[in-house]
mmCIF file of N, CA and C in Angstrom:
data_model
loop_
_atom_site.group_PDB
_atom_site.id
_atom_site.type_symbol
_atom_site.label_atom_id
_atom_site.label_comp_id
_atom_site.label_asym_id
_atom_site.label_seq_id
_atom_site.Cartn_x
_atom_site.Cartn_y
_atom_site.Cartn_z
ATOM 1 N N ALA A 17 79.341 5.565 -30.572
ATOM 2 C CA ALA A 17 79.732 4.633 -31.318
ATOM 3 C C ALA A 17 78.325 3.976 -31.851
ATOM 4 N N TYR A 18 77.818 4.322 -32.603
ATOM 5 C CA TYR A 18 76.152 4.216 -33.079
ATOM 6 C C TYR A 18 76.586 2.324 -34.600
ATOM 7 N N GLY A 19 75.213 1.621 -34.486
ATOM 8 C CA GLY A 19 75.909 1.358 -35.623
ATOM 9 C C GLY A 19 74.593 1.340 -37.139
ATOM 10 N N ARG A 20 74.733 1.386 -38.531
ATOM 11 C CA ARG A 20 74.282 2.327 -39.204
ATOM 12 C C ARG A 20 74.510 1.221 -40.494
ATOM 13 N N GLY A 21 73.742 0.756 -41.020
ATOM 14 C CA GLY A 21 73.639 0.087 -42.313
ATOM 15 C C GLY A 21 75.009 -1.274 -42.320
ATOM 16 N N GLY A 22 75.036 -1.727 -40.850
ATOM 17 C CA GLY A 22 76.370 -2.990 -41.119
ATOM 18 C C GLY A 22 77.674 -2.224 -40.639
ATOM 19 N N ARG A 23 77.622 -0.932 -40.036
ATOM 20 C CA ARG A 23 78.980 -0.265 -40.274
ATOM 21 C C ARG A 23 79.303 0.416 -38.789
ATOM 22 N N ARG A 24 79.958 0.450 -38.482
ATOM 23 C CA ARG A 24 80.657 1.397 -36.873
ATOM 24 C C ARG A 24 80.168 2.949 -37.143
ATOM 25 N N ILE A 25 80.055 3.519 -36.671
ATOM 26 C CA ILE A 25 79.481 5.175 -36.703
ATOM 27 C C ILE A 25 80.273 5.187 -35.041
ATOM 28 N N LEU A 26 81.605 6.088 -35.522
ATOM 29 C CA LEU A 26 82.442 6.977 -34.483
ATOM 30 C C LEU A 26 82.380 8.376 -34.787
ATOM 31 N N THR A 27 81.995 8.274 -33.010
ATOM 32 C CA THR A 27 82.528 10.136 -33.032
ATOM 33 C C THR A 27 83.655 10.719 -32.749
ATOM 34 N N ARG A 28 83.513 11.971 -32.742
ATOM 35 C CA ARG A 28 84.660 12.916 -33.247
ATOM 36 C C ARG A 28 85.022 12.299 -31.674
ATOM 37 N N GLN A 29 84.520 12.434 -30.539
ATOM 38 C CA GLN A 29 85.020 12.552 -28.928
ATOM 39 C C GLN A 29 85.412 10.692 -29.117
ATOM 40 N N TRP A 30 85.399 10.029 -29.918
ATOM 41 C CA TRP A 30 85.813 8.175 -29.916
ATOM 42 C C TRP A 30 87.350 8.839 -29.785
ATOM 43 N N PHE A 31 87.424 9.657 -31.286
ATOM 44 C CA PHE A 31 89.114 9.614 -31.262
ATOM 45 C C PHE A 31 89.559 10.741 -30.322
ATOM 46 N N GLU A 32 89.147 11.306 -30.148
ATOM 47 C CA GLU A 32 89.714 12.065 -29.487
ATOM 48 C C GLU A 32 89.831 12.031 -27.621
ATOM 49 N N SER A 33 89.126 10.963 -27.574
ATOM 50 C CA SER A 33 89.327 10.537 -26.091
ATOM 51 C C SER A 33 90.489 9.365 -26.218
ATOM 52 N N GLY A 34 91.336 9.192 -27.290
ATOM 53 C CA GLY A 34 91.964 7.713 -26.966
ATOM 54 C C GLY A 34 91.259 6.047 -27.390
ATOM 55 N N ARG A 35 90.409 6.494 -27.647
ATOM 56 C CA ARG A 35 89.437 4.872 -28.004
ATOM 57 C C ARG A 35 89.846 4.410 -29.428
ATOM 58 N N VAL A 36 90.180 4.949 -29.983
ATOM 59 C CA VAL A 36 90.514 4.955 -31.696
ATOM 60 C C VAL A 36 91.601 4.855 -31.733
ATOM 61 N N TYR A 37 92.780 4.095 -32.214
ATOM 62 C CA TYR A 37 93.314 4.738 -32.652
ATOM 63 C C TYR A 37 93.601 4.720 -34.554
ATOM 64 N N GLU A 38 93.425 3.991 -35.100
ATOM 65 C CA GLU A 38 92.949 3.966 -36.562
ATOM 66 C C GLU A 38 91.946 3.911 -37.159
ATOM 67 N N ALA A 39 91.167 4.135 -38.382
ATOM 68 C CA ALA A 39 90.371 3.742 -38.955
ATOM 69 C C ALA A 39 90.641 3.734 -40.009
ATOM 70 N N TYR A 40 89.991 3.232 -41.451
ATOM 71 C CA TYR A 40 89.901 3.307 -42.878
ATOM 72 C C TYR A 40 89.238 3.760 -43.616
ATOM 73 N N ALA A 41 88.552 4.055 -43.019
ATOM 74 C CA ALA A 41 87.161 4.699 -44.074
ATOM 75 C C ALA A 41 86.611 5.503 -43.265
ATOM 76 N N PHE A 42 86.434 6.673 -44.224
ATOM 77 C CA PHE A 42 85.373 7.749 -42.892
ATOM 78 C C PHE A 42 85.053 7.925 -43.850
ATOM 79 N N GLU A 43 83.176 8.621 -43.401
ATOM 80 C CA GLU A 43 82.475 9.404 -43.980
ATOM 81 C C GLU A 43 81.060 9.966 -42.691
ATOM 82 N N ASP A 44 81.367 11.458 -43.754
ATOM 83 C CA ASP A 44 81.074 12.457 -42.725
ATOM 84 C C ASP A 44 79.103 12.472 -42.294
ATOM 85 N N VAL A 45 78.526 11.719 -41.463
ATOM 86 C CA VAL A 45 77.089 11.774 -41.622
ATOM 87 C C VAL A 45 76.504 12.838 -40.695
ATOM 88 N N GLN A 46 77.183 13.813 -40.191
ATOM 89 C CA GLN A 46 77.037 14.474 -39.425
ATOM 90 C C GLN A 46 75.334 15.276 -39.952
ATOM 91 N N ASN A 47 75.841 15.886 -41.087
ATOM 92 C CA ASN A 47 75.136 16.944 -41.915
ATOM 93 C C ASN A 47 73.909 15.831 -42.509
ATOM 94 N N ASN A 48 73.530 14.574 -42.724
ATOM 95 C CA ASN A 48 72.551 13.735 -42.804
ATOM 96 C C ASN A 48 72.296 13.135 -41.542
ATOM 97 N N TRP A 49 72.365 13.147 -40.361
ATOM 98 C CA TRP A 49 72.301 12.145 -39.298
ATOM 99 C C TRP A 49 70.559 12.303 -39.341
ATOM 100 N N ARG A 50 69.863 12.979 -39.143
ATOM 101 C CA ARG A 50 68.678 12.841 -39.052
ATOM 102 C C ARG A 50 67.775 12.331 -39.756
ATOM 103 N N ASP A 51 68.396 12.213 -41.274
ATOM 104 C CA ASP A 51 67.923 11.369 -42.432
ATOM 105 C C ASP A 51 68.054 10.032 -42.146
ATOM 106 N N VAL A 52 68.479 9.794 -41.305
ATOM 107 C CA VAL A 52 68.503 7.989 -40.941
ATOM 108 C C VAL A 52 67.678 7.535 -41.051
ATOM 109 N N ASP A 53 67.494 6.210 -41.335
ATOM 110 C CA ASP A 53 66.295 5.605 -41.187
ATOM 111 C C ASP A 53 66.389 4.578 -39.872
ATOM 112 N N LEU A 54 65.804 5.412 -38.820
ATOM 113 C CA LEU A 54 65.972 4.451 -37.264
ATOM 114 C C LEU A 54 66.186 3.194 -37.478
ATOM 115 N N SER A 55 65.694 2.082 -38.177
ATOM 116 C CA SER A 55 65.342 0.988 -38.449
ATOM 117 C C SER A 55 66.778 0.278 -38.101
ATOM 118 N N SER A 56 68.071 1.550 -39.134
ATOM 119 C CA SER A 56 68.849 0.746 -38.907
ATOM 120 C C SER A 56 69.607 1.101 -38.054
ATOM 121 N N VAL A 57 69.042 1.665 -37.355
ATOM 122 C CA VAL A 57 70.387 2.169 -36.197
ATOM 123 C C VAL A 57 70.402 1.379 -35.075
ATOM 124 N N ILE A 58 71.549 1.312 -34.352
ATOM 125 C CA ILE A 58 72.018 0.577 -33.299
ATOM 126 C C ILE A 58 71.040 1.397 -31.894
ATOM 127 N N LYS A 59 69.982 1.682 -31.488
ATOM 128 C CA LYS A 59 69.679 1.983 -30.517
ATOM 129 C C LYS A 59 69.999 1.526 -29.041
ATOM 130 N N PRO A 60 69.926 2.384 -27.792
ATOM 131 C CA PRO A 60 69.160 2.409 -26.801
ATOM 132 C C PRO A 60 68.002 1.269 -26.488
ATOM 133 N N LYS A 61 67.434 0.547 -26.045
ATOM 134 C CA LYS A 61 66.302 -0.092 -25.206
ATOM 135 C C LYS A 61 65.650 0.896 -24.062
ATOM 136 N N TYR A 62 64.803 1.559 -24.404
ATOM 137 C CA TYR A 62 63.862 1.727 -22.988
ATOM 138 C C TYR A 62 62.547 1.980 -22.536
ATOM 139 N N LYS A 63 61.977 1.427 -21.914
ATOM 140 C CA LYS A 63 60.906 1.617 -21.927
ATOM 141 C C LYS A 63 60.299 2.763 -21.026
ATOM 142 N N PHE A 64 59.806 3.825 -21.602
ATOM 143 C CA PHE A 64 58.879 5.126 -21.636
ATOM 144 C C PHE A 64 57.699 5.202 -20.686
ATOM 145 N N ASN A 65 57.201 5.715 -19.371
ATOM 146 C CA ASN A 65 56.294 5.051 -18.826
ATOM 147 C C ASN A 65 55.875 6.844 -18.048
ATOM 148 N N ASN A 66 56.426 7.454 -17.652
ATOM 149 C CA ASN A 66 55.861 8.517 -17.420
ATOM 150 C C ASN A 66 56.524 9.982 -18.143
ATOM 151 N N VAL A 67 55.567 10.640 -18.071
ATOM 152 C CA VAL A 67 55.295 12.082 -18.918
ATOM 153 C C VAL A 67 56.763 12.688 -17.803
ATOM 154 N N MET A 68 57.025 13.288 -19.001
ATOM 155 C CA MET A 68 58.234 13.945 -18.565
ATOM 156 C C MET A 68 58.098 15.824 -18.303
ATOM 157 N N LYS A 69 58.666 16.839 -17.849
ATOM 158 C CA LYS A 69 58.873 17.860 -18.122
ATOM 159 C C LYS A 69 60.159 18.762 -17.548
ATOM 160 N N LEU A 70 60.327 19.958 -18.250
ATOM 161 C CA LEU A 70 61.458 20.997 -18.226
ATOM 162 C C LEU A 70 61.437 21.070 -16.282
ATOM 163 N N GLY A 71 62.279 21.291 -16.443
ATOM 164 C CA GLY A 71 62.759 21.538 -14.784
ATOM 165 C C GLY A 71 63.205 19.861 -14.233
ATOM 166 N N GLU A 72 62.397 18.700 -14.446
ATOM 167 C CA GLU A 72 62.653 17.541 -13.927
ATOM 168 C C GLU A 72 64.059 17.299 -13.830
ATOM 169 N N ARG A 73 64.423 16.142 -12.784
ATOM 170 C CA ARG A 73 65.347 15.049 -12.583
ATOM 171 C C ARG A 73 65.044 13.899 -12.330
ATOM 172 N N SER A 74 65.844 13.267 -13.203
ATOM 173 C CA SER A 74 65.217 11.381 -13.021
ATOM 174 C C SER A 74 65.677 10.988 -13.796
ATOM 175 N N ASP A 75 65.512 9.311 -13.211
ATOM 176 C CA ASP A 75 66.454 8.713 -14.231
ATOM 177 C C ASP A 75 65.884 8.297 -15.683
ATOM 178 N N ASP A 76 64.535 8.695 -15.936
ATOM 179 C CA ASP A 76 63.668 8.645 -16.887
ATOM 180 C C ASP A 76 64.381 9.958 -17.879
ATOM 181 N N VAL A 77 64.620 11.110 -17.527
ATOM 182 C CA VAL A 77 65.143 12.285 -18.147
ATOM 183 C C VAL A 77 66.653 11.819 -18.742
ATOM 184 N N LEU A 78 67.229 10.967 -18.151
ATOM 185 C CA LEU A 78 68.737 10.425 -18.609
ATOM 186 C C LEU A 78 68.437 9.561 -19.376
ATOM 187 N N ASN A 79 67.703 8.447 -19.364
ATOM 188 C CA ASN A 79 66.764 7.397 -20.571
ATOM 189 C C ASN A 79 66.624 8.420 -21.461
ATOM 190 N N LEU A 80 65.735 9.690 -21.921
ATOM 191 C CA LEU A 80 65.253 9.910 -23.009
ATOM 192 C C LEU A 80 66.767 10.763 -23.240
ATOM 193 N N GLN A 81 67.233 11.775 -22.809
ATOM 194 C CA GLN A 81 68.550 12.206 -23.296
ATOM 195 C C GLN A 81 69.595 11.276 -24.194
ATOM 196 N N LYS A 82 69.610 9.673 -23.387
ATOM 197 C CA LYS A 82 70.530 8.502 -24.155
ATOM 198 C C LYS A 82 69.872 8.475 -25.587
ATOM 199 N N CYS A 83 68.528 8.370 -25.481
ATOM 200 C CA CYS A 83 67.839 7.520 -26.453
ATOM 201 C C CYS A 83 67.741 8.571 -27.826
ATOM 202 N N LEU A 84 68.128 9.590 -27.695
ATOM 203 C CA LEU A 84 67.886 10.923 -28.089
ATOM 204 C C LEU A 84 69.036 11.266 -29.024
ATOM 205 N N LYS A 85 70.273 11.285 -27.755
ATOM 206 C CA LYS A 85 71.175 11.244 -28.291
ATOM 207 C C LYS A 85 71.651 10.145 -29.580
ATOM 208 N N SER A 86 70.995 8.817 -29.286
ATOM 209 C CA SER A 86 71.566 7.970 -30.647
ATOM 210 C C SER A 86 71.111 8.140 -31.647
ATOM 211 N N VAL A 87 70.112 9.178 -31.776
ATOM 212 C CA VAL A 87 69.672 9.492 -33.056
ATOM 213 C C VAL A 87 69.688 10.532 -33.445
ATOM 214 N N GLY A 88 70.644 11.678 -33.351
ATOM 215 C CA GLY A 88 71.211 12.540 -33.552
ATOM 216 C C GLY A 88 70.291 13.935 -33.125
ATOM 217 N N PHE A 89 69.259 13.931 -31.807
ATOM 218 C CA PHE A 89 68.732 15.522 -31.396
ATOM 219 C C PHE A 89 69.213 16.036 -30.194
ATOM 220 N N PHE A 90 70.110 14.649 -29.508
ATOM 221 C CA PHE A 90 70.678 15.296 -28.046
ATOM 222 C C PHE A 90 72.123 15.939 -28.685
ATOM 223 N N PRO A 91 72.527 16.745 -27.998
ATOM 224 C CA PRO A 91 73.432 16.927 -28.618
ATOM 225 C C PRO A 91 75.004 16.395 -28.802
ATOM 226 N N GLU A 92 75.534 15.841 -29.158
ATOM 227 C CA GLU A 92 76.908 14.874 -29.407
ATOM 228 C C GLU A 92 77.672 15.495 -28.441
ATOM 229 N N THR A 93 77.603 16.691 -28.370
ATOM 230 C CA THR A 93 79.144 16.847 -27.312
ATOM 231 C C THR A 93 78.754 17.145 -26.019
ATOM 232 N N GLN A 94 77.160 17.081 -25.720
ATOM 233 C CA GLN A 94 76.429 16.946 -24.330
ATOM 234 C C GLN A 94 76.786 15.532 -23.782
ATOM 235 N N GLU A 95 77.417 15.805 -22.249
ATOM 236 C CA GLU A 95 76.675 14.595 -21.727
ATOM 237 C C GLU A 95 75.278 14.089 -21.278
ATOM 238 N N PRO A 96 74.568 13.805 -21.400
ATOM 239 C CA PRO A 96 73.697 13.529 -20.629
ATOM 240 C C PRO A 96 73.683 13.361 -19.250
ATOM 241 N N THR A 97 72.907 14.157 -18.602
ATOM 242 C CA THR A 97 72.823 14.528 -17.349
ATOM 243 C C THR A 97 72.011 13.584 -16.641
ATOM 244 N N GLY A 98 70.458 13.990 -17.500
ATOM 245 C CA GLY A 98 69.267 13.219 -16.379
ATOM 246 C C GLY A 98 68.309 14.783 -15.926
ATOM 247 N N TYR A 99 69.181 16.116 -15.987
ATOM 248 C CA TYR A 99 68.153 17.219 -15.969
ATOM 249 C C TYR A 99 67.558 17.404 -16.748
ATOM 250 N N TYR A 100 66.126 17.701 -17.043
ATOM 251 C CA TYR A 100 65.162 18.648 -18.391
ATOM 252 C C TYR A 100 65.381 19.816 -18.429
ATOM 253 N N GLY A 101 66.586 20.296 -19.161
ATOM 254 C CA GLY A 101 66.729 21.866 -19.433
ATOM 255 C C GLY A 101 66.156 22.103 -20.790
ATOM 256 N N GLY A 102 67.039 23.826 -20.919
ATOM 257 C CA GLY A 102 66.328 23.757 -22.147
ATOM 258 C C GLY A 102 67.226 22.873 -23.674
ATOM 259 N N ILE A 103 68.300 22.561 -23.614
ATOM 260 C CA ILE A 103 69.238 21.427 -24.278
ATOM 261 C C ILE A 103 68.143 20.343 -24.809
ATOM 262 N N THR A 104 67.794 19.769 -23.391
ATOM 263 C CA THR A 104 66.627 18.902 -23.818
ATOM 264 C C THR A 104 65.290 18.995 -24.233
ATOM 265 N N ALA A 105 64.633 20.030 -23.602
ATOM 266 C CA ALA A 105 63.433 20.392 -24.126
ATOM 267 C C ALA A 105 63.486 20.988 -25.941
ATOM 268 N N ASN A 106 64.814 21.319 -26.181
ATOM 269 C CA ASN A 106 65.090 21.995 -27.769
ATOM 270 C C ASN A 106 65.120 19.788 -28.804
ATOM 271 N N ALA A 107 66.122 19.273 -27.962
ATOM 272 C CA ALA A 107 66.519 18.040 -29.068
ATOM 273 C C ALA A 107 64.767 17.378 -28.375
ATOM 274 N N VAL A 108 63.845 17.105 -28.060
ATOM 275 C CA VAL A 108 62.048 16.964 -27.509
ATOM 276 C C VAL A 108 61.564 17.760 -28.894
ATOM 277 N N LEU A 109 61.890 18.462 -28.854
ATOM 278 C CA LEU A 109 60.743 19.367 -30.249
ATOM 279 C C LEU A 109 61.075 19.309 -31.174
ATOM 280 N N ASN A 110 62.295 19.065 -30.951
ATOM 281 C CA ASN A 110 63.023 18.628 -33.240
ATOM 282 C C ASN A 110 62.736 16.795 -33.121
ATOM 283 N N PHE A 111 62.702 16.066 -31.950
ATOM 284 C CA PHE A 111 62.115 14.850 -32.743
ATOM 285 C C PHE A 111 60.631 14.458 -32.605
ATOM 286 N N ALA A 112 59.754 15.384 -32.090
ATOM 287 C CA ALA A 112 58.492 15.745 -31.848
ATOM 288 C C ALA A 112 58.270 16.350 -33.452
ATOM 289 N N LEU A 113 59.038 17.153 -33.780
ATOM 290 C CA LEU A 113 58.428 17.382 -35.305
ATOM 291 C C LEU A 113 58.620 16.843 -36.404
ATOM 292 N N LYS A 114 59.429 15.928 -36.054
ATOM 293 C CA LYS A 114 60.019 15.180 -37.261
ATOM 294 C C LYS A 114 58.875 13.585 -36.969
ATOM 295 N N TYR A 115 58.809 13.419 -35.522
ATOM 296 C CA TYR A 115 58.189 12.055 -35.838
ATOM 297 C C TYR A 115 56.343 12.224 -35.193
ATOM 298 N N LEU A 116 56.243 13.023 -35.006
ATOM 299 C CA LEU A 116 54.616 13.626 -35.009
ATOM 300 C C LEU A 116 54.136 15.138 -35.948
ATOM 301 N N PRO A 117 54.251 14.809 -37.012
ATOM 302 C CA PRO A 117 54.040 15.850 -37.880
ATOM 303 C C PRO A 117 52.550 16.294 -38.424
ATOM 304 N N GLU A 118 52.192 14.871 -37.478
ATOM 305 C CA GLU A 118 50.065 15.322 -37.296
ATOM 306 C C GLU A 118 49.979 15.962 -37.025
ATOM 307 N N TYR A 119 50.561 16.482 -35.740
ATOM 308 C CA TYR A 119 50.690 17.088 -34.048
ATOM 309 C C TYR A 119 51.315 18.397 -34.473
ATOM 310 N N LYS A 120 51.819 18.793 -35.178
ATOM 311 C CA LYS A 120 52.586 20.014 -35.732
ATOM 312 C C LYS A 120 52.124 21.584 -34.437
ATOM 313 N N GLN A 121 50.921 22.077 -34.922
ATOM 314 C CA GLN A 121 50.610 22.363 -33.628
ATOM 315 C C GLN A 121 50.997 22.524 -32.636
ATOM 316 N N GLU A 122 49.774 21.624 -32.051
ATOM 317 C CA GLU A 122 50.155 20.761 -30.435
ATOM 318 C C GLU A 122 51.839 20.686 -29.828
ATOM 319 N N VAL A 123 52.682 20.142 -31.057
ATOM 320 C CA VAL A 123 54.234 20.200 -30.656
ATOM 321 C C VAL A 123 54.735 21.836 -30.393
ATOM 322 N N LEU A 124 54.223 22.857 -31.315
ATOM 323 C CA LEU A 124 54.663 23.722 -31.107
ATOM 324 C C LEU A 124 54.432 24.260 -30.177
ATOM 325 N N LEU A 125 53.231 24.701 -29.635
ATOM 326 C CA LEU A 125 52.488 25.490 -28.327
ATOM 327 C C LEU A 125 53.591 24.722 -27.208
ATOM 328 N N VAL A 126 53.941 23.291 -27.160
ATOM 329 C CA VAL A 126 53.762 22.917 -26.147
ATOM 330 C C VAL A 126 55.390 23.345 -25.672
ATOM 331 N N ASN A 127 56.504 23.355 -27.067
ATOM 332 C CA ASN A 127 57.497 23.842 -27.407
ATOM 333 C C ASN A 127 58.805 22.753 -27.258
ATOM 334 N N GLY A 128 58.491 21.625 -27.088
ATOM 335 C CA GLY A 128 59.604 20.389 -26.485
ATOM 336 C C GLY A 128 59.630 20.731 -24.660
ATOM 337 N N LYS A 129 58.868 21.916 -23.960
ATOM 338 C CA LYS A 129 59.279 21.556 -22.353
ATOM 339 C C LYS A 129 58.248 20.846 -21.582
ATOM 340 N N SER A 130 57.724 19.526 -22.440
ATOM 341 C CA SER A 130 57.348 18.584 -21.845
ATOM 342 C C SER A 130 56.900 17.165 -22.788
ATOM 343 N N VAL A 131 57.322 15.819 -22.359
ATOM 344 C CA VAL A 131 57.307 14.543 -23.325
ATOM 345 C C VAL A 131 55.360 14.536 -22.685
ATOM 346 N N GLY A 132 55.209 14.160 -23.744
ATOM 347 C CA GLY A 132 53.331 13.791 -23.049
ATOM 348 C C GLY A 132 53.425 12.713 -23.611
ATOM 349 N N LYS A 133 52.162 12.274 -23.572
ATOM 350 C CA LYS A 133 51.346 10.660 -24.112
ATOM 351 C C LYS A 133 51.603 9.992 -25.793
ATOM 352 N N LYS A 134 51.483 11.342 -26.321
ATOM 353 C CA LYS A 134 51.704 11.397 -28.028
ATOM 354 C C LYS A 134 53.174 10.635 -28.152
ATOM 355 N N THR A 135 54.038 11.888 -27.271
ATOM 356 C CA THR A 135 55.643 11.660 -27.461
ATOM 357 C C THR A 135 56.163 10.593 -26.889
ATOM 358 N N LEU A 136 55.605 10.381 -25.846
ATOM 359 C CA LEU A 136 55.890 8.562 -25.024
ATOM 360 C C LEU A 136 55.607 7.455 -26.286
ATOM 361 N N SER A 137 54.931 7.711 -26.905
ATOM 362 C CA SER A 137 54.321 6.395 -27.249
ATOM 363 C C SER A 137 55.440 6.577 -28.656
ATOM 364 N N LYS A 138 55.868 7.576 -29.412
ATOM 365 C CA LYS A 138 56.595 7.486 -30.666
ATOM 366 C C LYS A 138 57.793 7.164 -29.745
ATOM 367 N N LEU A 139 57.878 7.620 -28.978
ATOM 368 C CA LEU A 139 59.569 6.773 -28.159
ATOM 369 C C LEU A 139 59.503 5.083 -28.123
ATOM 370 N N ASN A 140 57.954 4.862 -27.277
ATOM 371 C CA ASN A 140 58.529 3.418 -27.380
ATOM 372 C C ASN A 140 58.592 2.892 -28.090
ATOM 373 N N GLU A 141 57.726 3.450 -29.580
ATOM 374 C CA GLU A 141 57.392 2.179 -30.173
ATOM 375 C C GLU A 141 59.129 2.434 -31.140
ATOM 376 N N ILE A 142 59.760 3.165 -31.143
ATOM 377 C CA ILE A 142 61.290 3.135 -31.921
ATOM 378 C C ILE A 142 62.431 2.941 -30.782
ATOM 379 N N PHE A 143 62.211 2.833 -29.270
ATOM 380 C CA PHE A 143 63.539 2.427 -28.472
ATOM 381 C C PHE A 143 62.679 1.057 -27.291
ATOM 382 N N ASN A 144 61.866 0.629 -28.060
ATOM 383 C CA ASN A 144 61.268 -0.744 -27.262
ATOM 384 C C ASN A 144 61.327 -1.871 -27.344
#
């Protein structure tokens, strides 16, 4: 569940898990979630210090996945595991393409296989 514009956003998993019994109003934000102004989203707080790369398993990767999930880049149906695999690489790629457009060629070349200093800086700007 995430906050947006003073409203609480409940995911399908919350309903299916039995945590929510009823709700009075619904709005489908799945199709436009990535267009949400990040300043209005209640996000996890985390300070990223270490470069991360494909194949790594760490608490930093776990927190990266949680942060990317909170803003719609990591799949809603995927539990964060702390393993930097293909799903995380895809989430990092999409995040970097959206928030680092001035480095698009560099982002595409790396293809989400690592979180470098520029991406770390943007993550810290948003989540710290």
